[in-house]
Tab-separated table of C-alpha atoms in Angstrom:
chain	number	residue	atom	x	y	z
Y	1	MET	CA	-20.346	4.794	21.826
Y	2	ASP	CA	-22.699	1.885	21.222
Y	3	ARG	CA	-21.814	-1.757	21.761
Y	4	LYS	CA	-24.653	-2.865	19.498
Y	5	GLU	CA	-23.001	-1.006	16.630
Y	6	PHE	CA	-19.724	-2.679	17.513
Y	7	TYR	CA	-21.252	-6.140	17.191
Y	8	LYS	CA	-23.021	-5.148	13.967
Y	9	ARG	CA	-19.653	-4.376	12.409
Y	10	LEU	CA	-18.458	-7.936	13.058
Y	11	TRP	CA	-20.131	-9.366	10.004
Y	12	VAL	CA	-18.790	-12.338	8.077
Y	13	ASP	CA	-19.578	-12.300	4.383
Y	14	GLU	CA	-20.803	-15.817	3.689
Y	15	SER	CA	-22.419	-14.985	0.357
Y	16	LEU	CA	-19.924	-17.071	-1.603
Y	17	ALA	CA	-20.699	-20.158	0.466
Y	18	GLU	CA	-24.410	-19.439	0.018
Y	19	VAL	CA	-24.111	-18.998	-3.764
Y	20	THR	CA	-21.985	-22.106	-4.267
Y	21	GLY	CA	-23.596	-24.160	-1.521
Y	22	TYR	CA	-20.201	-25.054	-0.082
Y	23	ASN	CA	-18.074	-23.662	2.708
Y	24	PRO	CA	-14.609	-25.253	2.737
Y	25	TYR	CA	-13.580	-23.561	5.969
Y	26	TYR	CA	-13.638	-25.019	9.462
Y	27	LEU	CA	-14.804	-28.418	8.309
Y	28	SER	CA	-15.300	-30.799	11.186
Y	29	VAL	CA	-12.479	-33.353	11.032
Y	30	ASN	CA	-13.087	-36.431	13.154
Y	31	SER	CA	-9.834	-38.351	12.702
Y	32	GLY	CA	-6.100	-38.001	12.265
Y	33	LEU	CA	-4.388	-37.928	8.886
Y	34	ASN	CA	-4.942	-41.612	8.221
Y	35	GLU	CA	-5.368	-43.402	4.900
Y	36	ARG	CA	-8.860	-41.870	4.928
Y	37	LEU	CA	-9.696	-38.667	6.726
Y	38	LEU	CA	-13.057	-38.468	8.473
Y	39	VAL	CA	-14.689	-35.149	7.593
Y	40	ASN	CA	-18.195	-34.450	8.841
Y	41	GLY	CA	-18.391	-38.198	9.413
Y	42	CYS	CA	-17.483	-39.028	5.773
Y	43	LYS	CA	-14.331	-40.835	4.669
Y	44	MET	CA	-12.269	-38.548	2.441
Y	45	ILE	CA	-8.987	-38.769	0.521
Y	46	ASP	CA	-6.680	-36.153	2.009
Y	47	LEU	CA	-5.183	-34.051	-0.776
Y	48	ALA	CA	-5.419	-30.955	1.390
Y	49	SER	CA	-3.083	-31.230	4.349
Y	50	ASN	CA	0.615	-30.393	4.216
Y	51	ASN	CA	1.524	-33.836	5.522
Y	52	TYR	CA	4.029	-34.182	2.657
Y	53	LEU	CA	5.977	-37.095	4.072
Y	54	GLY	CA	3.032	-38.824	5.715
Y	55	LEU	CA	4.688	-38.768	9.129
Y	56	ALA	CA	1.931	-37.069	11.151
Y	57	THR	CA	0.550	-40.431	12.228
Y	58	ASP	CA	3.787	-42.414	12.071
Y	59	THR	CA	4.015	-44.871	14.970
Y	60	ARG	CA	7.578	-43.844	15.854
Y	61	VAL	CA	6.680	-40.161	15.943
Y	62	LYS	CA	3.647	-40.839	18.113
Y	63	GLN	CA	5.761	-42.987	20.454
Y	64	ALA	CA	8.364	-40.231	20.824
Y	65	ALA	CA	5.611	-37.765	21.708
Y	66	ILE	CA	4.107	-40.180	24.260
Y	67	GLU	CA	7.476	-40.716	25.925
Y	68	ALA	CA	8.050	-36.969	26.139
Y	69	VAL	CA	4.664	-36.507	27.800
Y	70	GLN	CA	5.478	-39.251	30.269
Y	71	LYS	CA	8.801	-37.606	31.143
Y	72	TYR	CA	7.910	-33.891	31.061
Y	73	GLY	CA	4.102	-33.739	31.191
Y	74	VAL	CA	2.068	-31.879	28.606
Y	75	SER	CA	3.487	-28.394	29.120
Y	76	LEU	CA	6.180	-26.460	30.946
Y	77	CYS	CA	3.677	-23.616	31.362
Y	78	GLY	CA	6.221	-20.960	30.564
Y	79	THR	CA	7.936	-19.105	27.746
Y	80	PRO	CA	11.335	-20.294	26.484
Y	81	ILE	CA	13.021	-17.420	28.270
Y	82	ALA	CA	11.512	-18.686	31.557
Y	83	THR	CA	10.617	-22.312	32.334
Y	84	GLY	CA	9.979	-23.502	28.774
Y	85	TYR	CA	13.605	-24.009	27.710
Y	86	ILE	CA	13.870	-27.703	28.533
Y	87	ASP	CA	16.708	-29.876	27.298
Y	88	LEU	CA	14.448	-31.217	24.523
Y	89	PHE	CA	14.002	-27.635	23.296
Y	90	GLN	CA	17.731	-26.933	23.301
Y	91	ARG	CA	18.572	-30.221	21.568
Y	92	LEU	CA	15.964	-29.610	18.900
Y	93	GLU	CA	17.395	-26.152	18.214
Y	94	GLU	CA	20.763	-27.787	17.602
Y	95	GLU	CA	19.277	-30.574	15.493
Y	96	LEU	CA	17.378	-28.102	13.329
Y	97	SER	CA	20.465	-25.896	12.888
Y	98	SER	CA	22.469	-28.897	11.806
Y	99	PHE	CA	19.645	-30.099	9.539
Y	100	VAL	CA	19.419	-26.878	7.539
Y	101	GLY	CA	23.167	-26.170	7.808
Y	102	LEU	CA	23.007	-22.877	9.697
Y	103	GLU	CA	24.720	-21.704	12.848
Y	104	ARG	CA	21.847	-21.217	15.298
Y	105	THR	CA	18.078	-21.671	15.524
Y	106	VAL	CA	15.257	-20.472	17.684
Y	107	ILE	CA	11.881	-22.215	17.842
Y	108	LEU	CA	8.573	-20.337	18.017
Y	109	PRO	CA	4.991	-21.542	18.474
Y	110	SER	CA	4.324	-21.120	14.739
Y	111	CYS	CA	5.996	-19.932	11.564
Y	112	TYR	CA	3.317	-17.252	11.388
Y	113	GLN	CA	4.722	-15.891	14.637
Y	114	ALA	CA	8.274	-16.291	13.389
Y	115	ASN	CA	7.506	-14.270	10.258
Y	116	ASN	CA	5.401	-11.783	12.186
Y	117	GLY	CA	7.965	-11.149	14.867
Y	118	LEU	CA	11.125	-11.127	12.828
Y	119	PHE	CA	10.863	-7.857	10.937
Y	120	SER	CA	9.722	-5.539	13.684
Y	121	CYS	CA	12.650	-6.848	15.689
Y	122	LEU	CA	15.330	-6.427	13.020
Y	123	ALA	CA	14.160	-3.596	10.755
Y	124	GLY	CA	13.151	0.011	11.333
Y	125	SER	CA	12.120	3.189	9.598
Y	126	GLU	CA	15.549	3.739	8.014
Y	127	ASP	CA	15.449	0.365	6.279
Y	128	LEU	CA	13.879	-0.992	3.114
Y	129	ILE	CA	12.241	-4.375	2.698
Y	130	VAL	CA	12.025	-5.670	-0.861
Y	131	VAL	CA	9.586	-8.548	-1.065
Y	132	ASP	CA	8.308	-10.908	-3.739
Y	133	ARG	CA	4.791	-9.924	-4.763
Y	134	LEU	CA	3.373	-13.367	-3.943
Y	135	VAL	CA	4.795	-14.163	-0.505
Y	136	HIS	CA	2.626	-15.531	2.285
Y	137	SER	CA	0.430	-13.290	4.398
Y	138	SER	CA	2.536	-13.949	7.521
Y	139	LEU	CA	5.512	-12.273	5.851
Y	140	ILE	CA	3.440	-9.358	4.562
Y	141	GLN	CA	1.887	-8.742	7.974
Y	142	GLY	CA	5.285	-8.986	9.649
Y	143	ILE	CA	6.860	-6.629	7.136
Y	144	LYS	CA	4.074	-4.065	7.486
Y	145	ALA	CA	4.513	-4.156	11.277
Y	146	ALA	CA	8.151	-3.107	10.927
Y	147	GLY	CA	7.101	0.381	9.774
Y	148	CYS	CA	9.787	0.642	7.118
Y	149	LYS	CA	9.584	1.334	3.411
Y	150	ILE	CA	8.273	-1.668	1.443
Y	151	ARG	CA	8.877	-2.367	-2.221
Y	152	PRO	CA	7.332	-5.499	-3.711
Y	153	PHE	CA	9.027	-6.991	-6.768
Y	154	LEU	CA	7.360	-8.967	-9.539
Y	155	HIS	CA	7.120	-12.648	-8.698
Y	156	ASN	CA	10.499	-14.348	-9.144
Y	157	ASN	CA	11.621	-11.512	-11.431
Y	158	LEU	CA	15.363	-11.012	-10.898
Y	159	ASN	CA	15.589	-8.040	-13.256
Y	160	HIS	CA	12.919	-6.166	-11.368
Y	161	LEU	CA	14.564	-7.045	-8.056
Y	162	GLU	CA	17.984	-5.902	-9.218
Y	163	GLY	CA	16.541	-2.641	-10.541
Y	164	ILE	CA	15.130	-1.913	-7.082
Y	165	LEU	CA	18.399	-2.871	-5.365
Y	166	GLN	CA	20.363	-0.583	-7.696
Y	167	ARG	CA	18.203	2.353	-6.637
Y	168	SER	CA	18.219	1.582	-2.914
Y	169	SER	CA	21.703	2.400	-1.727
Y	170	SER	CA	20.551	5.196	0.574
Y	171	TYR	CA	18.862	2.910	3.108
Y	172	ARG	CA	20.562	1.772	6.315
Y	173	GLN	CA	19.851	-1.858	5.431
Y	174	VAL	CA	17.936	-3.499	2.628
Y	175	PHE	CA	16.243	-6.864	3.262
Y	176	VAL	CA	15.152	-9.106	0.392
Y	177	VAL	CA	12.320	-11.425	1.363
Y	178	THR	CA	10.953	-14.400	-0.506
Y	179	GLU	CA	9.700	-17.958	-0.107
Y	180	SER	CA	11.321	-21.125	-1.353
Y	181	VAL	CA	8.089	-22.733	-2.549
Y	182	PHE	CA	5.149	-20.524	-3.412
Y	183	SER	CA	2.600	-22.904	-2.057
Y	184	THR	CA	-0.484	-21.750	-3.917
Y	185	GLU	CA	1.145	-22.368	-7.281
Y	186	GLY	CA	4.087	-24.672	-6.597
Y	187	SER	CA	6.781	-22.453	-8.111
Y	188	LEU	CA	10.277	-22.219	-6.625
Y	189	ALA	CA	12.176	-19.006	-6.026
Y	190	PRO	CA	15.478	-18.567	-7.882
Y	191	PHE	CA	16.965	-18.172	-4.447
Y	192	LYS	CA	20.585	-18.852	-5.350
Y	193	GLU	CA	20.471	-15.924	-7.754
Y	194	ILE	CA	18.657	-13.790	-5.187
Y	195	VAL	CA	21.388	-14.524	-2.639
Y	196	GLU	CA	24.007	-13.529	-5.234
Y	197	LEU	CA	22.180	-10.243	-5.860
Y	198	CYS	CA	22.056	-9.635	-2.113
Y	199	GLU	CA	25.814	-10.225	-1.903
Y	200	LYS	CA	26.373	-7.783	-4.759
Y	201	TYR	CA	24.330	-5.004	-3.164
Y	202	GLY	CA	24.959	-5.690	0.529
Y	203	ALA	CA	21.343	-6.702	1.148
Y	204	MET	CA	20.182	-9.259	3.714
Y	205	PRO	CA	18.286	-12.225	2.223
Y	206	ILE	CA	15.402	-13.730	4.190
Y	207	ILE	CA	13.789	-16.948	3.018
Y	208	ASP	CA	10.678	-18.709	4.282
Y	209	ASP	CA	11.240	-22.396	3.560
Y	210	SER	CA	7.978	-23.659	5.043
Y	211	HIS	CA	7.063	-25.829	2.060
Y	212	GLY	CA	10.691	-26.709	1.323
Y	213	ILE	CA	12.035	-28.057	4.599
Y	214	GLY	CA	11.725	-31.837	4.635
Y	215	VAL	CA	10.775	-31.798	0.958
Y	216	LEU	CA	13.444	-30.111	-1.178
Y	217	GLY	CA	17.044	-31.183	-1.579
Y	218	LYS	CA	18.697	-34.556	-1.877
Y	219	SER	CA	18.320	-35.208	1.866
Y	220	GLY	CA	15.199	-33.124	2.504
Y	221	GLN	CA	17.153	-30.290	4.073
Y	222	GLY	CA	15.293	-27.669	2.117
Y	223	ILE	CA	15.983	-24.863	-0.302
Y	224	LEU	CA	19.617	-24.282	0.642
Y	225	GLU	CA	20.459	-27.897	-0.140
Y	226	GLU	CA	18.207	-27.950	-3.221
Y	227	GLN	CA	19.931	-24.978	-4.823
Y	228	LYS	CA	23.391	-25.772	-3.432
Y	229	ILE	CA	23.667	-22.501	-1.546
Y	230	GLU	CA	26.723	-22.746	0.654
Y	231	GLY	CA	27.848	-20.406	3.410
Y	232	TYR	CA	24.410	-18.724	3.546
Y	233	LYS	CA	24.700	-15.543	5.610
Y	234	GLY	CA	21.050	-14.577	5.580
Y	235	ILE	CA	18.023	-15.446	7.684
Y	236	TYR	CA	15.920	-18.561	7.301
Y	237	THR	CA	12.423	-19.321	8.604
Y	238	ALA	CA	10.309	-22.448	8.251
Y	239	SER	CA	7.197	-24.152	9.539
Y	240	LEU	CA	7.530	-27.285	11.648
Y	241	GLY	CA	3.935	-28.219	10.915
Y	242	LYS	CA	4.132	-29.282	7.287
Y	243	ALA	CA	6.632	-31.930	6.156
Y	244	LEU	CA	7.983	-32.030	9.712
Y	245	ALA	CA	4.467	-33.053	10.719
Y	246	ASN	CA	4.163	-31.336	14.079
Y	247	SER	CA	3.672	-27.652	14.854
Y	248	GLY	CA	5.812	-24.577	15.458
Y	249	GLY	CA	8.152	-22.382	13.486
Y	250	MET	CA	11.874	-21.805	13.353
Y	251	ILE	CA	14.219	-18.943	12.615
Y	252	SER	CA	17.801	-19.829	11.773
Y	253	GLY	CA	20.869	-17.801	10.927
Y	254	GLU	CA	24.090	-16.511	12.372
Y	255	LYS	CA	24.603	-16.711	16.127
Y	256	ARG	CA	24.485	-12.936	16.546
Y	257	VAL	CA	21.055	-12.677	14.912
Y	258	ILE	CA	19.535	-15.579	16.842
Y	259	ASP	CA	20.982	-14.440	20.182
Y	260	PHE	CA	19.418	-11.026	19.555
Y	261	LEU	CA	16.032	-12.521	18.698
Y	262	LYS	CA	16.091	-14.655	21.842
Y	263	TYR	CA	15.953	-11.503	23.945
Y	264	TYR	CA	14.158	-8.999	21.727
Y	265	CYS	CA	11.627	-10.926	19.622
Y	266	SER	CA	8.351	-10.401	21.513
Y	267	HIS	CA	6.619	-13.187	19.635
Y	268	LEU	CA	9.125	-15.589	21.159
Y	269	VAL	CA	9.723	-14.023	24.545
Y	270	TYR	CA	6.038	-13.704	25.426
Y	271	SER	CA	4.736	-16.982	23.962
Y	272	THR	CA	4.476	-20.253	25.852
Y	273	ALA	CA	7.115	-22.644	24.588
Y	274	LEU	CA	6.236	-25.539	22.316
Y	275	SER	CA	5.069	-28.531	24.313
Y	276	PRO	CA	7.366	-31.498	25.029
Y	277	ALA	CA	5.313	-33.834	22.836
Y	278	VAL	CA	5.769	-31.570	19.831
Y	279	LEU	CA	9.493	-31.055	20.439
Y	280	ALA	CA	10.037	-34.807	20.663
Y	281	GLY	CA	7.815	-35.409	17.659
Y	282	ILE	CA	9.848	-33.064	15.456
Y	283	SER	CA	13.061	-34.691	16.593
Y	284	ALA	CA	11.663	-38.125	15.700
Y	285	VAL	CA	10.644	-36.871	12.243
Y	286	LEU	CA	14.176	-35.576	11.630
Y	287	ASP	CA	15.547	-39.012	12.567
Y	288	ILE	CA	13.219	-40.678	10.050
Y	289	ILE	CA	14.109	-38.189	7.313
Y	290	ARG	CA	17.821	-38.847	7.814
Y	291	VAL	CA	17.337	-42.561	7.147
Y	292	GLU	CA	14.318	-42.879	4.868
Y	293	PHE	CA	14.098	-39.684	2.866
Y	294	ALA	CA	15.037	-41.100	-0.529
Y	295	GLY	CA	12.202	-43.643	-0.505
Y	296	ILE	CA	9.637	-41.210	0.862
Y	297	LYS	CA	10.560	-38.551	-1.684
Y	298	HIS	CA	10.322	-41.050	-4.497
Y	299	ARG	CA	6.720	-41.813	-3.502
Y	300	LEU	CA	5.894	-38.129	-3.073
Y	301	ASN	CA	7.198	-37.267	-6.545
Y	302	SER	CA	5.463	-40.235	-8.115
Y	303	TYR	CA	2.102	-39.293	-6.567
Y	304	GLN	CA	2.521	-35.684	-7.651
Y	305	ARG	CA	3.128	-36.777	-11.241
Y	306	GLN	CA	0.144	-39.125	-11.240
Y	307	ILE	CA	-2.207	-36.443	-9.947
Y	308	HIS	CA	-0.760	-33.909	-12.397
Y	309	GLU	CA	-1.313	-36.254	-15.329
Y	310	SER	CA	-4.888	-36.965	-14.283
Y	311	LEU	CA	-5.609	-33.241	-14.034
Y	312	SER	CA	-4.146	-32.577	-17.467
Y	313	GLU	CA	-6.072	-35.500	-18.901
Y	314	GLY	CA	-9.243	-34.192	-17.228
Y	315	GLY	CA	-8.791	-30.883	-19.012
Y	316	PHE	CA	-7.896	-28.792	-15.978
Y	317	GLU	CA	-5.486	-25.887	-16.245
Y	318	VAL	CA	-2.651	-26.996	-14.002
Y	319	ALA	CA	0.362	-24.856	-13.169
Y	320	ALA	CA	3.768	-26.288	-13.998
Y	321	CYS	CA	4.837	-27.129	-10.453
Y	322	GLU	CA	8.431	-27.512	-9.325
Y	323	ALA	CA	7.380	-28.777	-5.889
Y	324	PRO	CA	5.187	-31.784	-4.956
Y	325	ILE	CA	2.084	-29.625	-5.285
Y	326	ASN	CA	-0.609	-29.587	-7.941
Y	327	SER	CA	-2.245	-26.222	-8.439
Y	328	ILE	CA	-5.338	-25.898	-10.620
Y	329	GLU	CA	-5.835	-22.402	-12.009
Y	330	THR	CA	-9.511	-21.685	-11.451
Y	331	GLY	CA	-9.706	-17.894	-11.732
Y	332	SER	CA	-12.752	-16.452	-10.014
Y	333	LYS	CA	-13.593	-17.276	-6.426
Y	334	GLU	CA	-16.917	-18.786	-7.496
Y	335	VAL	CA	-15.288	-21.232	-9.922
Y	336	THR	CA	-12.655	-22.028	-7.287
Y	337	PHE	CA	-15.262	-22.944	-4.665
Y	338	ILE	CA	-17.343	-24.921	-7.138
Y	339	LEU	CA	-14.391	-27.096	-8.144
Y	340	ALA	CA	-13.424	-27.666	-4.496
Y	341	GLN	CA	-17.023	-28.659	-3.844
Y	342	LYS	CA	-17.092	-31.106	-6.771
Y	343	LEU	CA	-13.949	-32.752	-5.430
Y	344	TYR	CA	-15.420	-32.809	-1.926
Y	345	ASP	CA	-18.664	-34.380	-3.126
Y	346	LYS	CA	-16.677	-37.162	-4.788
Y	347	GLY	CA	-14.551	-37.797	-1.702
Y	348	ILE	CA	-11.442	-35.647	-2.178
Y	349	LEU	CA	-10.507	-32.929	0.263
Y	350	SER	CA	-8.626	-30.096	-1.493
Y	351	THR	CA	-7.512	-26.589	-0.572
Y	352	PRO	CA	-9.187	-23.711	-2.440
Y	353	PHE	CA	-7.422	-20.346	-2.472
Y	354	ILE	CA	-9.261	-17.125	-3.199
Y	355	GLU	CA	-8.378	-13.496	-2.605
Y	356	PRO	CA	-6.765	-12.193	-0.438
Y	357	SER	CA	-4.680	-15.415	-0.219
Y	358	VAL	CA	-4.019	-15.009	-3.954
Y	359	PRO	CA	-4.370	-11.918	-6.198
Y	360	LEU	CA	-7.916	-11.100	-7.276
Y	361	ASN	CA	-9.381	-13.522	-9.828
Y	362	GLN	CA	-6.327	-15.771	-9.673
Y	363	GLY	CA	-8.037	-18.436	-7.594
Y	364	ARG	CA	-6.555	-21.886	-7.311
Y	365	VAL	CA	-7.353	-25.294	-5.975
Y	366	ARG	CA	-4.347	-27.050	-4.517
Y	367	LEU	CA	-3.854	-30.797	-4.266
Y	368	ILE	CA	-1.016	-32.359	-2.256
Y	369	ALA	CA	-0.769	-36.143	-2.332
Y	370	GLY	CA	1.389	-36.962	0.667
Y	371	ALA	CA	3.784	-39.891	0.688
Y	372	GLY	CA	1.745	-41.520	3.458
Y	373	LEU	CA	-1.092	-42.347	1.069
Y	374	SER	CA	-1.180	-45.796	-0.479
Y	375	GLN	CA	-0.926	-46.296	-4.235
Y	376	GLY	CA	-4.492	-47.605	-4.130
Y	377	THR	CA	-5.784	-44.360	-2.641
Y	378	VAL	CA	-3.893	-42.304	-5.216
Y	379	ASN	CA	-5.382	-44.494	-7.958
Y	380	GLU	CA	-8.834	-43.696	-6.606
Y	381	ALA	CA	-8.061	-39.988	-6.528
Y	382	VAL	CA	-6.804	-40.130	-10.117
Y	383	ALA	CA	-10.007	-41.846	-11.263
Y	384	ILE	CA	-12.202	-39.302	-9.459
Y	385	ILE	CA	-10.296	-36.359	-10.974
Y	386	LYS	CA	-10.629	-37.779	-14.471
Y	387	ARG	CA	-14.365	-38.346	-13.970
Y	388	ILE	CA	-14.888	-34.782	-12.769
Y	389	GLY	CA	-12.880	-33.475	-15.719
Y	390	ALA	CA	-14.922	-35.516	-18.179
Y	391	SER	CA	-18.195	-34.243	-16.732
E	1	MET	CA	7.656	11.035	-23.645
E	2	ASN	CA	4.771	12.925	-22.028
E	3	ILE	CA	3.718	12.443	-18.434
E	4	GLU	CA	0.665	10.340	-19.369
E	5	ASP	CA	2.786	7.809	-21.258
E	6	ARG	CA	5.364	7.682	-18.495
E	7	VAL	CA	2.643	6.880	-15.937
E	8	LEU	CA	1.030	4.307	-18.229
E	9	ASN	CA	4.347	2.574	-18.821
E	10	SER	CA	5.086	2.534	-15.099
E	11	VAL	CA	1.719	0.958	-14.297
E	12	LYS	CA	1.943	-1.575	-17.135
E	13	GLY	CA	5.445	-2.533	-16.026
E	14	VAL	CA	4.288	-3.804	-12.658
E	15	LEU	CA	0.840	-5.161	-13.507
E	16	ASP	CA	1.554	-8.295	-15.423
E	17	LYS	CA	-1.338	-10.624	-16.336
E	18	ARG	CA	-3.750	-7.667	-16.446
E	19	PRO	CA	-6.104	-6.496	-19.154
E	20	GLU	CA	-5.252	-3.449	-21.210
E	21	VAL	CA	-4.197	-0.454	-19.111
E	22	THR	CA	-5.466	2.957	-20.199
E	23	LEU	CA	-5.661	6.349	-18.519
E	24	ASP	CA	-9.316	5.668	-17.735
E	25	SER	CA	-8.660	2.257	-16.196
E	26	ARG	CA	-9.972	2.065	-12.656
E	27	LEU	CA	-7.354	0.579	-10.370
E	28	LEU	CA	-9.717	-1.577	-8.352
E	29	GLU	CA	-12.557	-2.449	-10.693
E	30	ASP	CA	-10.668	-2.784	-14.001
E	31	LEU	CA	-7.108	-3.656	-13.008
E	32	LEU	CA	-7.951	-5.598	-9.839
E	33	VAL	CA	-5.223	-3.786	-7.937
E	34	ASP	CA	-4.734	-4.852	-4.314
E	35	SER	CA	-2.658	-3.194	-1.592
E	36	LEU	CA	0.615	-4.775	-2.734
E	37	ASP	CA	-0.051	-3.875	-6.360
E	38	LYS	CA	-0.629	-0.309	-5.223
E	39	LEU	CA	2.730	-0.324	-3.461
E	40	MET	CA	4.344	-1.591	-6.638
E	41	ILE	CA	2.705	1.142	-8.693
E	42	LEU	CA	3.826	3.814	-6.236
E	43	SER	CA	7.372	2.434	-6.299
E	44	ALA	CA	7.404	2.416	-10.084
E	45	ILE	CA	6.171	6.032	-10.167
E	46	GLU	CA	8.822	7.017	-7.639
E	47	ASP	CA	11.524	5.467	-9.803
E	48	GLU	CA	10.221	6.961	-13.025
E	49	PHE	CA	9.910	10.486	-11.665
E	50	GLY	CA	12.724	10.366	-9.098
E	51	LEU	CA	10.499	11.391	-6.224
E	52	GLU	CA	9.544	10.101	-2.797
E	53	ILE	CA	5.816	9.496	-2.252
E	54	GLU	CA	4.878	9.466	1.410
E	55	GLU	CA	1.098	9.684	1.063
E	56	LYS	CA	-0.877	6.528	0.358
E	57	PHE	CA	-2.734	7.892	-2.697
E	58	ALA	CA	-5.985	6.864	-1.002
E	59	ASP	CA	-8.026	9.103	-3.305
E	60	VAL	CA	-6.526	7.712	-6.505
E	61	HIS	CA	-9.141	5.698	-8.398
E	62	THR	CA	-7.942	5.724	-12.001
E	63	VAL	CA	-4.602	5.825	-13.753
E	64	LYS	CA	-5.455	9.353	-14.829
E	65	ASP	CA	-5.738	10.360	-11.146
E	66	ILE	CA	-2.040	9.555	-10.744
E	67	VAL	CA	-1.239	11.869	-13.646
E	68	VAL	CA	-3.329	14.612	-12.034
E	69	LYS	CA	-1.509	14.158	-8.720
E	70	LEU	CA	1.877	14.370	-10.408
E	71	LYS	CA	0.879	17.447	-12.402
E	72	ALA	CA	-0.211	19.082	-9.155
E	73	ARG	CA	3.320	18.469	-7.897
E	74	GLY	CA	4.686	20.337	-10.878
E	75	TYR	CA	5.576	17.465	-13.190
């Protein structure tokens, strides 16, 4: 045994950043998500964050968080099963259940933890998990931890999924896992049809609606509302740190499932509960969505279209997005970084995706123009994108 | 259909957006197969040949290697 060898193994490959002269990770951000984001001391247009509705710096949300801190302090210093289950926590569980139209909800410190903890709690070696090829890493890691048989199906391919379900009757339980919005490319899952297939074969659907909650549906209630899925009997997870502009994750479903998770999901039971400020902040965001969603969504859609048009005009290969996301297909990781750098140099912060976040050589640069931006800022972004395209 | 064609069809069926798949294609270098792709290939082979594959096929580098493995199992 040699500790020097141990440290030698902890090597970060930074060759891509060296070749391209740009490292998009762990940038130093010196402000909140304001009209301009301060990055390394420079004012940038934020087309990178998931602040879809622009509520992360909303005065009412901040005020709700301040009042919660004044009443409860900054932390309850305990897990939900111990001292962390304050009335704010309980009320938010009920509000979230009502918002997405499901029976019960439990709130975790992140959706990564929700997705990581869910499968090892509910599935075992006698079960099969069938999962869309392109789901988020949190789901893949969670599924692998369950130790059961895994069968990926081709992205959004119902025929492939049904073929697998037809051949899987010998398992104790089959779970079908997908996401509502595939955030690197902006495609939506045909979830209504997936739920119907699950009904047909007795499988349990599980959907991660992280990029759908607060964005999809007539009232922002997410994928179930968007695709008019009524009486959903499956499991639902979502992030509270994207459109809902705070942090945390949720798992919703039938009372029996959620009650079980509350006692047996280690990721919940052994994690300090979300802080009062965050709980109050999410609740305030839900209040705003209930009243103002139509106007906010209109802006979000309009900005998405404007950015999409500028990308097309600039000659970029843009995926046909069904969500308020613009995804530029860049291919190799080098080209992906170089485009992100060009945008950065001209004042736009974007999100580059390279393997393993996406399949090899299917790199992308994602742009999300949140509803909190002004039309003037979006105009600037459009002009920059066109200039980069022309060059 | 011979075993080679059955394997090729199985691999092609789950590797969309890939260059041409041949018996000599290397999974990693030519077909850019990652761990999930590998699971999909194994599943497709299981379905095609009606067998259960428990091993991870760690020593499989080319499409032909899959054929060799299956032949060793008596297919």
